[in-house]
Short mmCIF file of C-alpha atoms in Angstrom, two decimals:
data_model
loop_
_atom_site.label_atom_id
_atom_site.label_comp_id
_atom_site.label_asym_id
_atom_site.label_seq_id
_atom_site.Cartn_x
_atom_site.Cartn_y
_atom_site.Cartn_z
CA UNK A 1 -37.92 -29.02 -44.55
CA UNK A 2 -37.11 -32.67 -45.13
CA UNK A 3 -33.78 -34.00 -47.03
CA UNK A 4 -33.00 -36.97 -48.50
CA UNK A 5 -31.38 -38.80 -46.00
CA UNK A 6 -27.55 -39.92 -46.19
CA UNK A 7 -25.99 -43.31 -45.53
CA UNK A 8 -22.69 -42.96 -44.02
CA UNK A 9 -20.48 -46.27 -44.64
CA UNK A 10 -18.44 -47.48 -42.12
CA UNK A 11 -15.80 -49.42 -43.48
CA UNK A 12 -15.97 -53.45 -41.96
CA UNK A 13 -13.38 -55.06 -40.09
CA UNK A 14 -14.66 -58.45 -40.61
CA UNK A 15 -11.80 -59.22 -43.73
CA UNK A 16 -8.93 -58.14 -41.35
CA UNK A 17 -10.36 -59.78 -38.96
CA UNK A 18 -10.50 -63.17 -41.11
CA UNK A 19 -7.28 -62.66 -42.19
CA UNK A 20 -6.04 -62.60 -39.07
CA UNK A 21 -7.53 -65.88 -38.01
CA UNK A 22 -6.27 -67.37 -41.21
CA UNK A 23 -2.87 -66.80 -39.99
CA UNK A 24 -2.95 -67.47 -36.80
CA UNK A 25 -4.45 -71.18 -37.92
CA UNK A 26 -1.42 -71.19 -40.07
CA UNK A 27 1.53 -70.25 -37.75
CA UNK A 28 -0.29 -72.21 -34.71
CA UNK A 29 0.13 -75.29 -37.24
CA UNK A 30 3.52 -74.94 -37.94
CA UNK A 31 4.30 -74.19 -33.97
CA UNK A 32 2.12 -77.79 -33.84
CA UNK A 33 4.15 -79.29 -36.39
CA UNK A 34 7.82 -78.30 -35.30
CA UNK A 35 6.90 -78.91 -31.46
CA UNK A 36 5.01 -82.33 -31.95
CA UNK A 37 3.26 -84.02 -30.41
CA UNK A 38 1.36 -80.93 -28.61
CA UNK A 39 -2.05 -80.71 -26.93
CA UNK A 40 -5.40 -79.01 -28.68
CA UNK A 41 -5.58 -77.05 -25.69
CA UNK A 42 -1.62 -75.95 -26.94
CA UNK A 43 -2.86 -75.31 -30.68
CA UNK A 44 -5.62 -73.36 -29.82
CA UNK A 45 -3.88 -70.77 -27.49
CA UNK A 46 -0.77 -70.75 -29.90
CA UNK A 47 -3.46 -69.68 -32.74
CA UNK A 48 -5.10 -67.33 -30.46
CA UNK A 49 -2.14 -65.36 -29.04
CA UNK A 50 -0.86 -65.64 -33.23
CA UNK A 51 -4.54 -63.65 -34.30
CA UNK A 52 -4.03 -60.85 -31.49
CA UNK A 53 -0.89 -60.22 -32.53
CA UNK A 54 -1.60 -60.32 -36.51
CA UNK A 55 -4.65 -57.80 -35.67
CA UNK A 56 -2.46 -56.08 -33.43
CA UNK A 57 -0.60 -55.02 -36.79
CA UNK A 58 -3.58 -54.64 -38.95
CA UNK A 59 -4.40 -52.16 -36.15
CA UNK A 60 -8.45 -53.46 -35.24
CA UNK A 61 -10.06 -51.93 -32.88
CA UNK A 62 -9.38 -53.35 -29.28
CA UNK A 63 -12.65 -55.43 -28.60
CA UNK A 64 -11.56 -57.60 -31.78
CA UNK A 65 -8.26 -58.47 -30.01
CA UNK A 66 -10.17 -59.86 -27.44
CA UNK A 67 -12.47 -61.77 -29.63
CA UNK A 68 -8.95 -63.30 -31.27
CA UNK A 69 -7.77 -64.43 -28.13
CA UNK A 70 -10.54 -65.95 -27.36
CA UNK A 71 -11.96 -68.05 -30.05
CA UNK A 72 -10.39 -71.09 -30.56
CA UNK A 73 -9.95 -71.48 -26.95
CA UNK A 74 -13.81 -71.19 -26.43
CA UNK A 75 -13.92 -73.75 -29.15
CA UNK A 76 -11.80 -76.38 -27.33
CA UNK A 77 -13.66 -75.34 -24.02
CA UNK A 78 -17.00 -75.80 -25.31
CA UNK A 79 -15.87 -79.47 -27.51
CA UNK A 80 -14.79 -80.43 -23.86
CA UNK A 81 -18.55 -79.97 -22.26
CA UNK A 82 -20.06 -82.17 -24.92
CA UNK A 83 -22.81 -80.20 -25.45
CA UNK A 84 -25.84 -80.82 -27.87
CA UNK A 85 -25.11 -79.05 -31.95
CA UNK A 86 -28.51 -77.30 -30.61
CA UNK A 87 -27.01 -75.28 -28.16
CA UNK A 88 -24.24 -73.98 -30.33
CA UNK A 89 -27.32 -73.16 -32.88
CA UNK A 90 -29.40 -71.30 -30.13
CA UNK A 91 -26.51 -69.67 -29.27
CA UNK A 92 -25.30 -68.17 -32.48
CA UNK A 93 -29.40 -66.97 -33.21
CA UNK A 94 -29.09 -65.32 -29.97
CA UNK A 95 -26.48 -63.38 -30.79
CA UNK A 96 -27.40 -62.60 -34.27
CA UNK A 97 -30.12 -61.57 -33.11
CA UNK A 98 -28.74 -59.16 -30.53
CA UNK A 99 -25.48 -58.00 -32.38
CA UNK A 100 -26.07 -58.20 -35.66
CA UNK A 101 -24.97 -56.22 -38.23
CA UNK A 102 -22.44 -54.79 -35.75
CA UNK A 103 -19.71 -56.04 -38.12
CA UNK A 104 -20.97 -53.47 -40.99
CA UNK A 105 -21.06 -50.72 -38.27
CA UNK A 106 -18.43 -51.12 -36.02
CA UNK A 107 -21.48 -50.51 -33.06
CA UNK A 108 -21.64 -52.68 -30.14
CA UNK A 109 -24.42 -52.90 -27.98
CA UNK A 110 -23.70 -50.68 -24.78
CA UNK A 111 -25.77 -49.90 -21.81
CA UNK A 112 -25.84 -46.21 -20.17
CA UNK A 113 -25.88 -46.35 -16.90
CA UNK A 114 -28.67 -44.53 -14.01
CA UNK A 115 -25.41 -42.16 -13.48
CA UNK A 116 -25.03 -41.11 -17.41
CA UNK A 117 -28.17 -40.93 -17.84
CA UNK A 118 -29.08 -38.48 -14.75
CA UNK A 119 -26.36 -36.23 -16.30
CA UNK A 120 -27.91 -36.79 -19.50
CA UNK A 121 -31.12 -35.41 -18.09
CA UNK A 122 -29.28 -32.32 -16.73
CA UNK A 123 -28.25 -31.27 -20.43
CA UNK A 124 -31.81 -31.35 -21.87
CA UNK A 125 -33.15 -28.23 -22.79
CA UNK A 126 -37.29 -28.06 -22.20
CA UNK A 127 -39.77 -29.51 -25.05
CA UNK A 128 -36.56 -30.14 -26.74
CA UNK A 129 -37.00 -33.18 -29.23
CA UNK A 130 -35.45 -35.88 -28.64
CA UNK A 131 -33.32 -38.89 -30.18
CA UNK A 132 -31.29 -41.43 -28.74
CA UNK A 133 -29.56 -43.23 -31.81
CA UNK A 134 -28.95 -47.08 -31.42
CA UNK A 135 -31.20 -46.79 -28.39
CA UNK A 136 -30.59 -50.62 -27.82
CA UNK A 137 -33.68 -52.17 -24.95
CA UNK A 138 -34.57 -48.73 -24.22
CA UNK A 139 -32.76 -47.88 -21.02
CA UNK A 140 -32.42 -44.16 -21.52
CA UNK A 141 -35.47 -43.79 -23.40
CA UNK A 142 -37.31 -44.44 -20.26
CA UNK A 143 -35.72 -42.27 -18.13
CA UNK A 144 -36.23 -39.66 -20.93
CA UNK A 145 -39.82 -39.87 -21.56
CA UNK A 146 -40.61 -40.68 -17.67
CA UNK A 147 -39.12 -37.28 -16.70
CA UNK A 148 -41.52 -35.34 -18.75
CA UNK A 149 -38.41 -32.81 -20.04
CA UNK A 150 -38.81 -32.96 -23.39
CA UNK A 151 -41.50 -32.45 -26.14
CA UNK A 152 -40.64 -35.60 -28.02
CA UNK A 153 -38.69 -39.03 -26.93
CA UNK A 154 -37.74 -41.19 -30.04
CA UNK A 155 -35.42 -43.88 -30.54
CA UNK A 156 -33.90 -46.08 -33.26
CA UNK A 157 -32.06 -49.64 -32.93
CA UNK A 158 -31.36 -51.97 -35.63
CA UNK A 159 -30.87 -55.21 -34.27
CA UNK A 160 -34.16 -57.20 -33.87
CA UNK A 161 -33.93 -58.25 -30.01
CA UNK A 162 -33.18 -55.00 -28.35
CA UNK A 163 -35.33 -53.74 -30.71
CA UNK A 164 -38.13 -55.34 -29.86
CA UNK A 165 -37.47 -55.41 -25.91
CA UNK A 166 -37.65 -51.59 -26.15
CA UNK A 167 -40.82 -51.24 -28.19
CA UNK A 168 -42.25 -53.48 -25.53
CA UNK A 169 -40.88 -51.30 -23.09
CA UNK A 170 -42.16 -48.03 -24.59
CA UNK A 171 -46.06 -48.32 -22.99
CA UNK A 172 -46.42 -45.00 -24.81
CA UNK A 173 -43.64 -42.88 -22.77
CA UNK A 174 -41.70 -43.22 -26.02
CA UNK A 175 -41.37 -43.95 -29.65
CA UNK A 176 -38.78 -46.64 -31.05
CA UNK A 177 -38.04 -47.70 -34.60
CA UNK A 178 -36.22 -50.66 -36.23
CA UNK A 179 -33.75 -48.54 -38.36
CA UNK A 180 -30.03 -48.44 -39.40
CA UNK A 181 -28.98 -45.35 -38.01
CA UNK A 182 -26.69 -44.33 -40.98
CA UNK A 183 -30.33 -43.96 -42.27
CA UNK A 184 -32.17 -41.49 -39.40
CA UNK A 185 -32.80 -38.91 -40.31
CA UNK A 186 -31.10 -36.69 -37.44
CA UNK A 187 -32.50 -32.94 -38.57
CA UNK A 188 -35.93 -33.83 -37.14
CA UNK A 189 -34.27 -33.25 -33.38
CA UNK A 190 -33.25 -30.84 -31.60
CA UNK A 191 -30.38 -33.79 -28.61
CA UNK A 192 -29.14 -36.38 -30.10
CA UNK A 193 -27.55 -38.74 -27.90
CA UNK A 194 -25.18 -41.26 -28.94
CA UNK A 195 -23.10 -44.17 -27.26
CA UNK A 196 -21.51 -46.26 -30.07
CA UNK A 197 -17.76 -46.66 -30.58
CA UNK A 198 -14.55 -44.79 -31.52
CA UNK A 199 -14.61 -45.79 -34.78
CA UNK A 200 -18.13 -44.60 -35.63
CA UNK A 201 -17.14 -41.19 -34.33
CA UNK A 202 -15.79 -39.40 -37.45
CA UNK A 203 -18.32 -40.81 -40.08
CA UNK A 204 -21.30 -39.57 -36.95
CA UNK A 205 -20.12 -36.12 -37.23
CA UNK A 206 -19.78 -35.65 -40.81
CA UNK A 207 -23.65 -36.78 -40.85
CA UNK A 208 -24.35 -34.34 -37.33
CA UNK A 209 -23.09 -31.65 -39.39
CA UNK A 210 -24.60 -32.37 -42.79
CA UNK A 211 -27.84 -32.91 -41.08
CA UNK A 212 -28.54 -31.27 -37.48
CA UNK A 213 -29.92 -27.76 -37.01
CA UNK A 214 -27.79 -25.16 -36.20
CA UNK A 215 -27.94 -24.51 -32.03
CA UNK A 216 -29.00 -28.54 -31.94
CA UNK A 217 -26.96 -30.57 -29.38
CA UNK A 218 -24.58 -33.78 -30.23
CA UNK A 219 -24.31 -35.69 -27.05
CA UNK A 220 -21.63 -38.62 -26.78
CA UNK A 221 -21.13 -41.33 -24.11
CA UNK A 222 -17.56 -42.27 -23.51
CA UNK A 223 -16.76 -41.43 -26.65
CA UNK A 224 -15.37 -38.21 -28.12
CA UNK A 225 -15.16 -36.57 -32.14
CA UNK A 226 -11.60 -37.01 -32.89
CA UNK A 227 -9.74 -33.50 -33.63
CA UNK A 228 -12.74 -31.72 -32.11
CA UNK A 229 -13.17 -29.86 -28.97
CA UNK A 230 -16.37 -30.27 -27.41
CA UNK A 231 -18.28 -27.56 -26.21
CA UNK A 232 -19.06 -29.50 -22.46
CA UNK A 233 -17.98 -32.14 -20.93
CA UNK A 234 -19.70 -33.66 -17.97
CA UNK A 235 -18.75 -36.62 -15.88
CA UNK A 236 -20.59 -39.18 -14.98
CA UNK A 237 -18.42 -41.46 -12.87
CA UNK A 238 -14.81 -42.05 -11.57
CA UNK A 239 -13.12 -43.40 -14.98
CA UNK A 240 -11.50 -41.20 -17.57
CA UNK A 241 -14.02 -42.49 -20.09
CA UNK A 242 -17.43 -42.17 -17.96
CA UNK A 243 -17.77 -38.51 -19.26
CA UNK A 244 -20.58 -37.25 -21.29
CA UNK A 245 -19.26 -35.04 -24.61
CA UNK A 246 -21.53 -32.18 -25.65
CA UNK A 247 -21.00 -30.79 -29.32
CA UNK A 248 -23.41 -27.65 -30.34
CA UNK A 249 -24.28 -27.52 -33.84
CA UNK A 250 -23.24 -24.11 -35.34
CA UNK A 251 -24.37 -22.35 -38.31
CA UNK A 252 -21.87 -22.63 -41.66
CA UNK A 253 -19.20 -20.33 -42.71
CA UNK A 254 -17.67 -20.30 -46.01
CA UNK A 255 -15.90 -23.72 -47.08
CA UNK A 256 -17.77 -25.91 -44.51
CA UNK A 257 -20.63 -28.52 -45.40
CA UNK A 258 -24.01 -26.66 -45.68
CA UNK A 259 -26.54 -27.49 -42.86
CA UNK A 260 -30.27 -26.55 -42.84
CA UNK A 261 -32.11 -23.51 -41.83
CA UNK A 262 -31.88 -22.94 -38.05
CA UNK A 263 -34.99 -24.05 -35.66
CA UNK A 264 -35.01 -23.26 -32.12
CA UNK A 265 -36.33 -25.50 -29.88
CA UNK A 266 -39.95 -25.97 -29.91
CA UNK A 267 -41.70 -23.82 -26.84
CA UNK A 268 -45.13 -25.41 -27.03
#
């Protein structure tokens, strides 16, 4: 039986993040000013190194730290090359077009591997249905619908590029849709495999939970639900993070959030 389906917020970074810029402009003048005259190649490293360290304290995630340190150095990198306004324009439309919205979500786009995904394929259970959620161009959808496992391959990607590269892609081995996953409906499957970020992790498994069957399978790339023990983990390469986490939905007991009716996995 269907359910309204749940959006999940997860909270932006983008104000700390602008905050932290703001600052770092601000102490990188005053090095500037007490240290004149200085270089722009000088300014924009001193403002760079100042917005790590003020997002540092407003604890963002680690991929924004890198993003602080380098911006403005990028900037006085790319005002060196002399390049046509165009490019910068093409440039930004590219990436808005491949990242965006991953402000809102805290999602990057990620690429599983032929290793994760040949472990992935080793967890399926038979005419299981099937979901990978933020599916980006596809990758693992392939493999999935190519290996003739399970009943039902679908996937769902927001961003308008990847999007579209997987739908191309799908030559009927698959299904893809151009949704926010906050918004998928994730009791229609039996696997749901995931690869997004740390922070998305607590706000996925309140909606796994909410929403999955009981005996249906959560299946994480890299990343694991904080404060909860997953029922398999299965390694997929040499790092401590190239391990594949494996939650099983159970059925509710008294004080937990109410999931649906249980539904084995389809047989024919």
């Amino acid at each position: 039986m269907a359910t309204a389906r749940s959006h999940f917020p997860v909270h932006s970074e983008l104000p700390s993040a602008l905050a932290a810029q703001a600052a770092g402009v601000a102490i990188s003048a005053l090095a500037g000013y007490a240290l004149a005259p200085v270089s722009p190649l000088f300014m924009a490293l001193a403002q760079a190194v100042a917005a790590a360290s003020i997002a540092r304290l407003l604890r963002q995630p680690a991929w924004w730290l890198i993003l602080h340190l380098s911006f403005a150095p990028a900037i006085i990198a790319a005002l060196a090359l002399h390049l046509d306004p165009l490019w910068y324009l093409g440039a930004f439309v590219l990436l808005a077009l491949t990242y965006g919205g991953v402000h809102r979500s805290r999602v990057p786009l990620y690429f599983s591997g032929a290793a994760a995904t040949n472990v992935l394929l080793g967890l399926l259970p038979p005419k299981a249905r099937f979901l990978d959620l933020g599916c980006g161009i596809g990758s693992v959808l392939n493999r999935v619908g190519r290996s003739g496992i399970v009943a039902q391959s679908d996937g769902v990607e927001a961003a308008l590029l990847p999007w579209l590269i997987a739908r191309l892609r799908a030559r009927g081995r698959y299904r893809v849709r151009r949704e926010d996953l906050w918004h998928t409906d994730l009791g229609r499957y039996d696997v749901v495999y995931a690869y997004l970020s740390p922070a998305a992790m607590p706000a996925l498994w309140t909606k796994a939970i909410r929403e999955m069957n009981p005996g249906s399978l959560l299946i994480s790339n890299s990343f694991p639900v904080p404060q909860k023990r997953a029922d398999e983990v299965r390694a997929w390469g040499a790092g401590a993070a190239d391990v594949l986490y494996v939650y099983k939905l159970l059925p509710p007991v008294v004080g937990e959030i109410p999931t649906r009716a249980s539904v084995k996995f389809r047989t024919n």
